[in-house]
Each structure stands twice: as structure tokens, then as C-alpha cells.
Coordinates of C-alpha atoms in Angstrom, one line a residue:
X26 CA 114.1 106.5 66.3
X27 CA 110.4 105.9 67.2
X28 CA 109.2 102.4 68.2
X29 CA 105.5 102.3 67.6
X30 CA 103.6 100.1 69.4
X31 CA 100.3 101.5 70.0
X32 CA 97.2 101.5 68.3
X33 CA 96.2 104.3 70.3
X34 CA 95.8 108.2 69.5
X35 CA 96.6 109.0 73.3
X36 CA 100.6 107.7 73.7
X37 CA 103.6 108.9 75.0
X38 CA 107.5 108.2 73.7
X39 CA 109.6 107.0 76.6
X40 CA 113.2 106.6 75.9
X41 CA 112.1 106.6 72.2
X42 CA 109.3 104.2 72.3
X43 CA 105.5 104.8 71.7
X44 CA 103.9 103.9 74.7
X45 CA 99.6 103.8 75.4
X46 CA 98.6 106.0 78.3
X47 CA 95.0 105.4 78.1
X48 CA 92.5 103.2 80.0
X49 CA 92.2 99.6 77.6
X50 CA 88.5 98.9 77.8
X51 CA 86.4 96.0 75.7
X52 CA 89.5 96.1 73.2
X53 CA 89.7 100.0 72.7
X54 CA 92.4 102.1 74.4
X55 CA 90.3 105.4 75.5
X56 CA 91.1 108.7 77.0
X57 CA 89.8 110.1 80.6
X58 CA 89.4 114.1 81.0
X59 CA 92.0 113.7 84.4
X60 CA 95.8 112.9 83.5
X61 CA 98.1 112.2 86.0
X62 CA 102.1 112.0 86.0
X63 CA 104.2 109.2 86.2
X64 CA 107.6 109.9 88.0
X65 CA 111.1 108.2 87.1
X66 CA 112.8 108.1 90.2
X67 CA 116.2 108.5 89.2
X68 CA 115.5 112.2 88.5
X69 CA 112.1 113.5 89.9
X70 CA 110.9 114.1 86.6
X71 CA 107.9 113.4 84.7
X72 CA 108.1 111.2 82.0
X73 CA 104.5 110.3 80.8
X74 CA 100.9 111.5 81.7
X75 CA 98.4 108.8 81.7
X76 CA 94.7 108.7 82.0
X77 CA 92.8 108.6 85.9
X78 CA 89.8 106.5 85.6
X79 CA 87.8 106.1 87.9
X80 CA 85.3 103.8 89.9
X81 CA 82.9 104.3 86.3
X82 CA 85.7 102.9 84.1
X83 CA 86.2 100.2 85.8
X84 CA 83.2 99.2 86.0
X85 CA 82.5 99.5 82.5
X86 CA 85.9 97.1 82.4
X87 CA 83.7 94.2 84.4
X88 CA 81.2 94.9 81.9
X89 CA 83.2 93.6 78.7
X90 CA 84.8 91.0 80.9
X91 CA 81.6 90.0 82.0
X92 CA 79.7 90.1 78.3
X93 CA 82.6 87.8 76.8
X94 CA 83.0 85.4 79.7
X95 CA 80.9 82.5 78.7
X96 CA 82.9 82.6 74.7
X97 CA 86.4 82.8 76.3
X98 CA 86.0 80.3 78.0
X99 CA 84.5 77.8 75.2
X100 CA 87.5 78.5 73.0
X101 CA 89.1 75.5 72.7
X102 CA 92.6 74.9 74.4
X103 CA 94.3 74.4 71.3
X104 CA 93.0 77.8 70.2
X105 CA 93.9 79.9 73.3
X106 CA 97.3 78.3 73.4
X107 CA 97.9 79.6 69.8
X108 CA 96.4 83.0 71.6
X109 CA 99.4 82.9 74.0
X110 CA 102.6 81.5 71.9
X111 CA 101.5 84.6 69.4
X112 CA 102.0 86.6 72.5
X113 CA 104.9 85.0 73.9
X114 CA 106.7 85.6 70.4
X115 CA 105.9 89.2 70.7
X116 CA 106.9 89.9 73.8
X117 CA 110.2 88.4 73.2
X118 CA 110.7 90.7 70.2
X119 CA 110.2 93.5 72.3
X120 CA 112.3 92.6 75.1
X121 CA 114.6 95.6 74.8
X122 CA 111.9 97.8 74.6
X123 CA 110.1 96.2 78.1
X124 CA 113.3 96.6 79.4
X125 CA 113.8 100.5 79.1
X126 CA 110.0 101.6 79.8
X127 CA 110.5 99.7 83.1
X128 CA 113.7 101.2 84.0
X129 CA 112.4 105.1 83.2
X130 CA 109.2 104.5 85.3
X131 CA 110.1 102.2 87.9
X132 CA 114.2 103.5 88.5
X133 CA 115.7 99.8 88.9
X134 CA 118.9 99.0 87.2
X135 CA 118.5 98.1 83.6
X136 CA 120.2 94.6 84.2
X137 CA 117.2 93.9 86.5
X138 CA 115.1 94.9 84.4
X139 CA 116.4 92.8 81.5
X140 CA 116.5 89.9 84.2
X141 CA 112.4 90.5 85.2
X142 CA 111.6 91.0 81.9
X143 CA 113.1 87.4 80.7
X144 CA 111.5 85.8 83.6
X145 CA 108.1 87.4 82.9
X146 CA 108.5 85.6 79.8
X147 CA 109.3 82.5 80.6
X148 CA 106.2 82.5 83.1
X149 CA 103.7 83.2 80.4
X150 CA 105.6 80.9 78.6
X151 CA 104.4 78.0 81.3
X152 CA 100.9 79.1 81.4
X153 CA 101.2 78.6 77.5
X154 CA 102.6 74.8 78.2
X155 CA 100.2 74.3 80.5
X156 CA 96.8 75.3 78.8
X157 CA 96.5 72.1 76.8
X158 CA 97.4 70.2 80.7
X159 CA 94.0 71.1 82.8
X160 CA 93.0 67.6 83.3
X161 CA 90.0 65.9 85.4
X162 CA 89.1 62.8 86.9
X163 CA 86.6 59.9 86.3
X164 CA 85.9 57.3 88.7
X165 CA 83.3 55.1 89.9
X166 CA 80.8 55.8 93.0
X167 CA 82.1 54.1 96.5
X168 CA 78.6 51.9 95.9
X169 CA 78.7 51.5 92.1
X170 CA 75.6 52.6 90.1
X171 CA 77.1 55.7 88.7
X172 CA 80.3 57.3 88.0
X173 CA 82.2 60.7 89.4
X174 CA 83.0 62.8 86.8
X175 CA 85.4 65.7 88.3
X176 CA 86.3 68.7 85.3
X177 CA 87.3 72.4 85.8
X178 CA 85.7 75.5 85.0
X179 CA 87.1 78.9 85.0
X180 CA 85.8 80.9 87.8
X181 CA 84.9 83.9 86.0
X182 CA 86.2 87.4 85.4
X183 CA 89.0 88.6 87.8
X184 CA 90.3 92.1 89.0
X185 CA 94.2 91.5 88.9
X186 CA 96.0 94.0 91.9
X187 CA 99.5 94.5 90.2
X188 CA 102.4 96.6 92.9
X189 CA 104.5 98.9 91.4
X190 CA 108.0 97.1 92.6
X191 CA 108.0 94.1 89.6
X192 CA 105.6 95.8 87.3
X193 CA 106.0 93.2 84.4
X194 CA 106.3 90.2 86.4
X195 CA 103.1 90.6 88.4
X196 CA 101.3 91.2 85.5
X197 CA 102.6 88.7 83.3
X198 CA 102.4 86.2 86.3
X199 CA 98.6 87.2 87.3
X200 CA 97.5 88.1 83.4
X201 CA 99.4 84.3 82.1
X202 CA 97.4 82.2 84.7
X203 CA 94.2 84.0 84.5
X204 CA 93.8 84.2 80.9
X205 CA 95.2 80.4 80.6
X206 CA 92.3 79.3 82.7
X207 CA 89.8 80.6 80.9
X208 CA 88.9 84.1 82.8
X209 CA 88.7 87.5 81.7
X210 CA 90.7 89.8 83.7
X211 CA 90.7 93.8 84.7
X212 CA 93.8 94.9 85.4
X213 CA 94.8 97.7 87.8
X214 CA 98.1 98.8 87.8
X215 CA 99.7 100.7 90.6
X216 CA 100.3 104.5 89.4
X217 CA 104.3 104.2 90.0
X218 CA 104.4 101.8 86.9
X219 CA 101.3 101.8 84.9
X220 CA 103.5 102.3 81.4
X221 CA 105.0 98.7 81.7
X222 CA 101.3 97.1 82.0
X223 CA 100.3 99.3 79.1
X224 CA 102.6 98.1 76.5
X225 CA 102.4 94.5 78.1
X226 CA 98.3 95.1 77.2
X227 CA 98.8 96.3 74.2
X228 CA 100.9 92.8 72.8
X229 CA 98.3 91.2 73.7
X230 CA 96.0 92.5 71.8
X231 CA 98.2 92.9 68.8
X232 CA 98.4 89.0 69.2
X233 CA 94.6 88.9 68.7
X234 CA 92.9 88.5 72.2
X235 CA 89.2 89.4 71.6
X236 CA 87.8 92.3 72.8
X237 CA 87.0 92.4 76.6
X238 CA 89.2 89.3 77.4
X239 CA 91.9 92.2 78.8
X240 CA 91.1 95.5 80.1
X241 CA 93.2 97.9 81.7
X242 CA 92.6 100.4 84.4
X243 CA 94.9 103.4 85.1
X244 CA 94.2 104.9 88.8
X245 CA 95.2 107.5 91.5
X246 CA 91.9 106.1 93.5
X247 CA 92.7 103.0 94.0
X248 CA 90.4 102.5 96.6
X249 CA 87.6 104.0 94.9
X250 CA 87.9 101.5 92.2
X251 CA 89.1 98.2 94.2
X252 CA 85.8 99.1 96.0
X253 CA 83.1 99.7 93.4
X254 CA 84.5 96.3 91.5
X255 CA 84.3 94.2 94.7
X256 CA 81.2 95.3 95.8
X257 CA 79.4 94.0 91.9
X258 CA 78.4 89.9 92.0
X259 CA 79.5 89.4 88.3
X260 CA 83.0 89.7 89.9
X261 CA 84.1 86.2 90.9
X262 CA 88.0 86.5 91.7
X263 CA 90.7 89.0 93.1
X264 CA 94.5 88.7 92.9
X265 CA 96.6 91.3 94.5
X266 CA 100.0 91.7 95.5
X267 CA 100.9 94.8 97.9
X268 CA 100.7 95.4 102.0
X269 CA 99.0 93.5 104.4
X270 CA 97.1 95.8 105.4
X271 CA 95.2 96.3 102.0
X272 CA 94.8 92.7 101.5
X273 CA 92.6 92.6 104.6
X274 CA 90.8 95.4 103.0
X275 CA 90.0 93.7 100.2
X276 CA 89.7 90.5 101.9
X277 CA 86.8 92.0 104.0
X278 CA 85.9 93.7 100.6
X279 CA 85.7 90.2 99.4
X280 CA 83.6 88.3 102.4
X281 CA 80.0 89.6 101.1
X282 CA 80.4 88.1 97.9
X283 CA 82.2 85.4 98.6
X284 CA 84.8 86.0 95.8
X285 CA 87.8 84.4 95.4
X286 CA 90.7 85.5 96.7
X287 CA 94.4 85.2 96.0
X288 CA 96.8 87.5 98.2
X289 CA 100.6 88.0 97.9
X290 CA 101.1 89.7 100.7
X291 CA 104.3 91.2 103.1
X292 CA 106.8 89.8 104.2
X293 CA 109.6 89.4 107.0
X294 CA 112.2 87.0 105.2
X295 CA 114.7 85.7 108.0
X296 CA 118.2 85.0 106.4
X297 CA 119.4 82.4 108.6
X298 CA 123.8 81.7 108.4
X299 CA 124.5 78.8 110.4
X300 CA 127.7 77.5 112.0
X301 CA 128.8 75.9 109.2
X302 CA 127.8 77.9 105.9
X303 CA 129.8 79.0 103.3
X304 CA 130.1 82.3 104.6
X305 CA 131.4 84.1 101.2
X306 CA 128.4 82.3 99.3
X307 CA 126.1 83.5 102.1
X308 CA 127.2 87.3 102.1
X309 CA 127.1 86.9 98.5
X310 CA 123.6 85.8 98.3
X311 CA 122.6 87.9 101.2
X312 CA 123.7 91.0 98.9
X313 CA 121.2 90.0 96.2
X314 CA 118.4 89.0 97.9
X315 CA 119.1 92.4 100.6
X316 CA 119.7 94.9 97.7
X317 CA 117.9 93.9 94.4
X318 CA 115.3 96.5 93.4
X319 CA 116.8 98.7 95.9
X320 CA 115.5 96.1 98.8
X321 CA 112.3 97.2 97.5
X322 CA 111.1 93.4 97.5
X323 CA 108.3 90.9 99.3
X324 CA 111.0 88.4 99.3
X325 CA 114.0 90.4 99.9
X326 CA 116.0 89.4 103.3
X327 CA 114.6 91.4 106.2
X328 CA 116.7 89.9 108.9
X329 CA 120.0 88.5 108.6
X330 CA 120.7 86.0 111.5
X331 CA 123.8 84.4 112.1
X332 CA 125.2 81.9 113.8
X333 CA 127.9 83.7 116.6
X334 CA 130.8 80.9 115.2
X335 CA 130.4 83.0 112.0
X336 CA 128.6 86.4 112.6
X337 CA 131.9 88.7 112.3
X338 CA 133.3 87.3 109.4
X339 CA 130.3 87.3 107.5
X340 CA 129.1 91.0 108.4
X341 CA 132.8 92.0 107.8
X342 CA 132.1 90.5 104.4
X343 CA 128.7 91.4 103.9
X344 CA 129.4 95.6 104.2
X345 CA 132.6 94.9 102.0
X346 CA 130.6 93.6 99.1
X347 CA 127.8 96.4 100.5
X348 CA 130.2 99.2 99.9
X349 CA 131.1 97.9 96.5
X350 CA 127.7 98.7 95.5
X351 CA 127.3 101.5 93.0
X352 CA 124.1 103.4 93.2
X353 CA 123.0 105.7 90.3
X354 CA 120.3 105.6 87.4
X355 CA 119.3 102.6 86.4
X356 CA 120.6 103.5 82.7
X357 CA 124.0 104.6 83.6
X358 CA 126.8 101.4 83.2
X359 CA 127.6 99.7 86.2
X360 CA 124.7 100.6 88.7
X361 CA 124.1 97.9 90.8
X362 CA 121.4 99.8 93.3
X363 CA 118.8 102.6 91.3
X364 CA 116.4 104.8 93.3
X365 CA 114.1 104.8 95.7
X366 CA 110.2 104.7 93.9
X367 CA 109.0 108.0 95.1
X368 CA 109.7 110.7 97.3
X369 CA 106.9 109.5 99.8
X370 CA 109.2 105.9 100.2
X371 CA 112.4 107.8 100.6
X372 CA 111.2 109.8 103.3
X373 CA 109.8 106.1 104.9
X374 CA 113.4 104.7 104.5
X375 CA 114.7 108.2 106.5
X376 CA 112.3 107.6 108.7
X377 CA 113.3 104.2 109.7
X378 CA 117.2 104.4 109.8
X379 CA 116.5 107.1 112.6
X380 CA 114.1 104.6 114.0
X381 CA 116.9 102.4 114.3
X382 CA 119.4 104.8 115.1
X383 CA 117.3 105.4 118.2
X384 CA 117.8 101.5 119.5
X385 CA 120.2 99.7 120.4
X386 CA 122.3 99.5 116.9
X387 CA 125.5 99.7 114.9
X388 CA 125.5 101.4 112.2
X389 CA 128.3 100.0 109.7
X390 CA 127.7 101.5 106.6
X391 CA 125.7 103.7 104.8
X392 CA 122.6 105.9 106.8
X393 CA 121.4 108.7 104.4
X394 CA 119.7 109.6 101.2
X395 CA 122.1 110.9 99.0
X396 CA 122.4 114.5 97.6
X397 CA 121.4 115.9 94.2
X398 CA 118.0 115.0 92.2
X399 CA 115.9 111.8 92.4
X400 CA 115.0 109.7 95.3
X401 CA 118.7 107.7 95.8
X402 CA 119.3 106.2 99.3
X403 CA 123.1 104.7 100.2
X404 CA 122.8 101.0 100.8
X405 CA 122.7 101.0 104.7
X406 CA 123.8 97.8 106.8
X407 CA 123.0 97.6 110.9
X408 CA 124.2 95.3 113.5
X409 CA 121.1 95.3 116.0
X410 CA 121.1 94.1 119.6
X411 CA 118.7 91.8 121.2
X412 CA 114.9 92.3 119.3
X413 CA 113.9 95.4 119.2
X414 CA 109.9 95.4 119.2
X415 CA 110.3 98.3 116.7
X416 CA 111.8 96.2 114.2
X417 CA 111.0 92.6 114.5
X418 CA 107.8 91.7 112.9
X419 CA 107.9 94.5 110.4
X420 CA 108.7 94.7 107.0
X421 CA 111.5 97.0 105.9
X422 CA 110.9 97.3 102.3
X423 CA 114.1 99.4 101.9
X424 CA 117.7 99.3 101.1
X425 CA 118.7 98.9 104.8
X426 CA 120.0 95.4 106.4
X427 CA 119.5 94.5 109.8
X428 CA 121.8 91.6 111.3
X429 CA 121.0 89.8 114.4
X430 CA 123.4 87.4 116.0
X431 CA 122.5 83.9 117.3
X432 CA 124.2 81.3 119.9
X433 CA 122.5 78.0 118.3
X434 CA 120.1 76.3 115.3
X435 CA 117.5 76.1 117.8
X436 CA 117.4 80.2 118.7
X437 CA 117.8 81.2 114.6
X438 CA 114.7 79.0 113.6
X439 CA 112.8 80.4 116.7
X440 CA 113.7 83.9 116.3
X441 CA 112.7 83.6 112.4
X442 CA 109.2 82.1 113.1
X443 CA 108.7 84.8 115.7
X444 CA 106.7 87.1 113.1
X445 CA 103.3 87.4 112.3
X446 CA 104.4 87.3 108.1
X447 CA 105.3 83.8 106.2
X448 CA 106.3 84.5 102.7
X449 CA 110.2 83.7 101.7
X450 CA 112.6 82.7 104.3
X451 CA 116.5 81.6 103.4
X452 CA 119.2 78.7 104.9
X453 CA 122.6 78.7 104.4
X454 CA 124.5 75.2 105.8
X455 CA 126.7 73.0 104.0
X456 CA 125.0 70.1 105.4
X457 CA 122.0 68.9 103.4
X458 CA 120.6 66.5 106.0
X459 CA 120.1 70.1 108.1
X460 CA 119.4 72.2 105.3
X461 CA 116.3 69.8 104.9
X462 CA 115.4 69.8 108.8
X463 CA 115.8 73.8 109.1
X464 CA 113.7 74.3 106.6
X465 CA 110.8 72.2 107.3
X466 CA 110.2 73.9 110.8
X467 CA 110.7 77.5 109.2
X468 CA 107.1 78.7 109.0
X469 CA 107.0 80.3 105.7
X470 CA 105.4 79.1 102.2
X471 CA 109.2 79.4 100.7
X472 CA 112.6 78.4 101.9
X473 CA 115.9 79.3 100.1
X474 CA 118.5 76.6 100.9
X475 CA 121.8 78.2 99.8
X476 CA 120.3 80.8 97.8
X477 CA 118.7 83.9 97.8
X478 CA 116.4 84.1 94.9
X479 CA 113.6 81.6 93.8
X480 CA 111.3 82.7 91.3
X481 CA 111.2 80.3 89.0
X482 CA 107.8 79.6 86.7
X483 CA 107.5 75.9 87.8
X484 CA 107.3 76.8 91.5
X485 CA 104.3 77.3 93.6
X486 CA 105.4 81.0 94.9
X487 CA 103.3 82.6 97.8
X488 CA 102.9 82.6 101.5
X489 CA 101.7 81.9 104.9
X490 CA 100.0 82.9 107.6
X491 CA 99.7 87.5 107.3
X492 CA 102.0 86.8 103.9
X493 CA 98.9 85.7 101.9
X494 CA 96.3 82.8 100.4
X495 CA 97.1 80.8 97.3
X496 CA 100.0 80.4 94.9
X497 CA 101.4 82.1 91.6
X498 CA 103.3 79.7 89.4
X499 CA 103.5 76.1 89.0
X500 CA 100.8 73.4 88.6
X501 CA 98.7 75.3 91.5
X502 CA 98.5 78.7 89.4
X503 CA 95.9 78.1 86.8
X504 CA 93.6 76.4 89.2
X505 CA 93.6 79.1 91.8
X506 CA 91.8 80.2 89.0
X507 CA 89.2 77.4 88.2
X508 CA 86.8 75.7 90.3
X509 CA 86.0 71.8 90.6
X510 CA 82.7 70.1 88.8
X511 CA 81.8 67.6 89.9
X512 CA 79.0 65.4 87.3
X513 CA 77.3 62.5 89.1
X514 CA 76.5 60.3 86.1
X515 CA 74.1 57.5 86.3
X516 CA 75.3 54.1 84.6
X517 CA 73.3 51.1 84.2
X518 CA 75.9 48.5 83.6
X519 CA 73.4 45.6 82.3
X520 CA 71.7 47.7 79.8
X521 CA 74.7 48.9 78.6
X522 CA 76.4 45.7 78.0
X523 CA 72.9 44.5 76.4

């Protein structure tokens, strides 16, 4: 059976449901002359064609963000929080749906789908709570005579960067604050996952977002269109997730203009295991945070240091529960690890486990892509010697886990802050009092005491130093989104009490 969802004549039908593969422009899906593939993973296939626009299309997407900026950001809050609960109850009706397209373009297991998916939700949910909550200040002058009036105003229309590795929760996280603030957004998704942001477009605009509050760009020039956007002054903001590396680019993109900027950025997230941690929790945790989305993951642990008291009984532990992993497609029962995104990122991963092979490394488990179709890679796990220059300081961005052995507190919180990168960074003690001293030297924007995941809407999520500027969730969202105002209002007290 056929789930419609598009009002679009250009769609596709992935795993039985009608998916847009157009560019979403001033409320009107539309249809490029060049199509290009999108690949699931898990077999190599193709399972949509979708349209290429192109530096013209997106900038006819600034142009209906730009004509409807001053209206959508009079509507009143009430109103665009009506806007967004009509949204949020459609997304939630289609959760199963979400959950499917993501898995067929993207290759993760369908429980981590399901799992994205229900946190996506529950971030636009927040933006929805939160609409109603932008407050300012009043207050007199530090002389008298008049009175500081401090209110925020959106900052205008915004080109939203979404990666391919969480394609529903980068969108719904970027899209939700945005749109809450009162900014029209063009979104570009990344051409791995482009189906996921379609049908998220789509619900909005079957939940009655006027025309040219969303627009959606599908691309295989990315830089083409990043640049043709950033280089126009009606653009005020950019968010984007990916590389370091391409947030500089669009950072320098960004400097003539002086547009804001939001970067999520790379990341090198130590896993520190102290003396006395609960080692079974740790390799536990360690799993999750190592392995989800086939380690494919900002935030995912990049290297596991532990304490010498405890390092061979927790990487005894950590390859059991390793080897217990079950990798296949992300619709078969049971996987627990899907594919590798693309055959270019498979041959990376290769690439690197010979890197480390070459140093001075154990390899315990795992090492090779495995045979048959699709872009599978086993779960690999090293024991690495000393600090390798080749490996410290870079992001792995694969299914392989390095572990690095310690002899003291002191060494594990050095070694971790030896990195360019400050994104996510993880603690594991059963001693609070030095949980809480750990993790205020780490220098990273997150800390994970005893766990290893922390998305959570009401958090301020983001980074540090190479790993980014500004914040996605919590209170700090929206207003990455608005600017201050500041009204210097003139009060004569004796007249007025005349």
C-alpha cells in the first residue's frame, strides 16, 4: 500500500511511501532538467532520483525567503505556535513512515532511526513551548531620565547546512529554532539523505506554513550554491553542521557580509575510564556512543582512554560486547551496526585501519569491509601505543575504536585536551565530587558524566574551539537566531505624574 504524502507531480515511492523529489521553492515543489541518484547503502542501489538545482534555484529560494520576511515575523506568537503544534501532530502521525525513508537512504538500523526520529520530535516540540517564551527587559538609565527597553528581533532569512549522518534531526533541530524565531529558512540537504528533509518539508507545509517561510534545495554542487547564497546581503544567517574544514569555508564565505554564523563542527570526543568506574557501565556506554550510526557521529567516542588500574578488563569487555554486534541492513531484525554511507566513506574507513595497522597497534577485533553488496564495514577495535601523530587530533568518523591507556587523572584529562576539536567529551567515575572536577577542566562544550549520549532538547548542544560557534537546543537556540534591540525611551517623570 501507497502512503501519499506529496502534493507534488515529481515523487518517488520508497519502501511504499510517496516521497517529493523536487526543489520546494516559495511553497511550490518544482522539477530541475538534471536528476541525480540517491544511494541506500545497505545494497548499492538506487532508490530515488531527485532534482540538482543549482546556484539559480537557490537563489530564487532567498528570493521568497526574503519577500515574506518582514510578515513572518509579525505573525503573532500565539499564531506561529498554532503553526508548529499542527506540525508537531503531523509528524508524529507519520513517525513510521520518517522512520523507513531514513533507514532506505541513510542505511542506519531502523531502531535508530525510530530513536532520531522521536527525538527530532520532541525538539520541535520545545521550539513550540518556547515561542510564546522570547522575553525582553525594561529598566531604567544608570542616570534616570529615560528607560532601556531591550526586545528581540529575528535576524532574517537563513541558509540551514543539514549532514547527511542524522538527516531528520538536523533539520528538525536547525528548521524548529529558525522558524520559532521568526526567520525564513533555505534548506540544503546533503545529497546522501535529501528524501528525509523532503517529506519533513512537505509536513510543514501541509500544516499551513505560508509560502516562502520554507524552501528546500536539492544539490550535487554544494559549493556552487553555499557560495552564490553567501555572497547575496539579504542573507543574514548560516547554520551548518559537517567538517571543519567547510565551516571555515563558509566562515570566510561569511566575513564580507558579516552574516551570522552558527557552526557544528568535528569532533575528537575523548572517552575517559578512570580508576574507579564501573567498568561494565563504561564498556557498555562506550559501545553506544563508539558504534551508533556506524560510528558515523560528531559526538561519537574517538578515543577511549583508560585508567591502567582498569584498562584490560574494560577492553576485554569492550571487544566482547564489540563482537556481539550484528551488522546487516538496517531493516533486517536484530542489526545493531548498518552500512557505511557511500562507497567513497568505506574506502576512507579502509584507508585508515591500514593507517593504523602501519603504527604501533593491536588490532583486537574486526579490520575489513565485509564481502557481498553494499558498503558494510566489521566493527573494528585497536589498542594503540603511545600517540601516534597520525591519529591524535583527527576525527575518525568510522566504525573503528582506538584505546589508549593512562597511568593517572592528571595524564587522561591532558591527553583529552590535547586536540585542536572541543565538541563532546565523556567521564566515567563513581565519585561525583571527581566527576564534577574532571569535567570542568575537559576543554569541550559537552561532557558525558557516566554516559555516552546527550542529546536532549533542553540542552545547549555544540562546541568549542575548531568544533564550532553557537548552540542548538535549549534556551540559547532560538536566540542564536534573533538579535537584541535595544529602545532608549525618553520619560519625563513630572509631567507624567501631572
Amino acid at each position: 500500500m501507497t502512503t501519499t504524502l506529496a502534493n507534488s507531480p515529481d515523487t518517488a515511492t520508497v519502501r511504499g511511501h510517496c516521497v517529493p523529489t523536487g526543489l520546494f521553492i516559495d511553497g511550490h515543489w518544482r522539477t530541475t532538467d538534471s536528476m541525480f541518484d540517491v544511494i541506500d547503502p545497505a545494497t548499492a542501489q538506487p532508490i530515488a532520483q531527485v532534482s540538482d538545482g543549482g546556484a539559480a534555484d537557490a537563489l530564487s529560494a532567498l528570493d521568497a525567503a526574503h519577500a515574506v520576511r518582514a510578515a513572518w515575523r509579525q505573525v503573532s506568537p500565539r499564531d506561529r505556535a498554532d503553526l508548529f503544534g499542527a506540525a508537531h501532530r503531523l509528524l508524529l502521525s507519520r513517525a513510521d513512515i520518517f522512520a523507513e525513508v531514513m533507514t532506505a537512504e541513510s542505511g542506519k538500523p531502523l531502531a535508530e532511526s525510530r530513536a532520531e526520529f522521536a527525538l527530532s520530535a520532541e525538539f520541535f516540540l520545545w521550539y513550540t513551548e518556547q515561542i510564546a517564551h522570547l522575553h525582553g527587559t525594561y529598566a531604567p538609565a544608570s542616570h534616570g531620565g529615560y528607560r532601556v527597553v531591550t526586545s528581540h528581533q529575528p535576524v532574517g532569512p537563513a541558509l540551514l547546512i543539514t549532514p547527511w549522518n542524522f538527516p531528520m534531526l538536523m533539520i528538525a533541530r536547525k528548521a524548529g529554532a529558525a522558524l520559532a524565531a521568526g526567520c525564513p529558512v533555505i534548506v540544503k540537504s546533503a545529497k546522501e539523505t535529501p528524501l528525509t528533509c523532503a517529506l519533513f518539508v512537505e509536513t510543514l507545509r501541509e500544516a499551513g506554513f505560508p509560502d516562502g517561510v520554507v524552501n528546500l534545495v536539492h544539490t550535487t554542487s554544494s559549493a556552487a550554491v553555499s557560495a552564490a547564497l553567501m555572497a547575496d546581503p539579504r542573507l543574514r544567517k548560516v547554520s551548518f553542521t559537517g567538517s571543519t574544514g567547510v565551516g571555515s569555508t563558509l566562515l570566510a564565505q561569511a566575513a564580507p557580509g558579516i552574516v551570522n554564523a552558527s557552526m557544528e563542527l568535528g569532533g575528537d570526543g575523548p572517552f575517559i575510564v578512570l580508576d574507579d568506574a564501573d567498568v561494565e557501565l563504561a564498556a557498555q556506554q562506550a559501545v553506544v556512543c563508539k558504534f551508533r550510526n556506524a560510528g558515523q557521529a560528531c559526538v561519537a567516542a574517538n578515543r577511549i582512554i583508560v585508567h591502567r588500574a582498569v584498562a584490560d578488563e574494560f577492553t576485554k569487555r569492550f571487544v566482547e560486547l564489540t563482537e556481539q554486534l550484528t551488522v546487516g541492513n538496517g531493516f533486517d531484525d536484530g542489526t545493531d551496526v548498518g552500512p557505511i554511507i557511500s562507497e567513497a566513506q568505506l574506502d576512507g574507513v579502509t584507508e585508515l585501519v591500514a593507517t593504523l595497522r602501519g603504527l604501533d597497534t593491536e588490532l583486537l577485533t574486526g579490520g575489513a569491509a565485509l564481502p557481498g553488496t553494499g558498503y558494510f564495514f566489521a566493527p573494528t577495535v585497536f589498542r594503540v601505543a603511545g600517540r601516534p601523530a597520525e591519529l591524535c587530533d583527527r576525527e575518525l568518523f568510522a566504525p573503528v575504536a582506538t584505546i589508549y591507556e593512562v597511568e593517572s587523572t592528571a595524564e587522561a584529562i591532558e591527553f583529552a585536551n590535547d586536540t585542536r576539536y572541543g565538541l563532546a567529551s565523556y567521564v566515567f567515575t563513581r565519585d561525583l565530587s571527581r566527576a564534577l572536577a574532571v569535567g570542568e577542566r575537559l576543554d569541550f562544550g559537552m561532557v558525558g558524566i557516566n554516559r555516552g549520549i546527550m542529546a536532549d532538547p533542553a540542552a545547549a548542544f555544540g562546541g568549542i574551539k575548531a568544533s564550532g560557534l553557537g548552540r542548538e537546543g535549549g534556551h540559547d537556540a532560538i536566540y542564536d537566531y534573533l538579535e537584541p534591540k535595544y529602545l532608549a525611551v525618553t520619560v519625563n517623570e513630572e509631567e507624567g505624574l501631572a
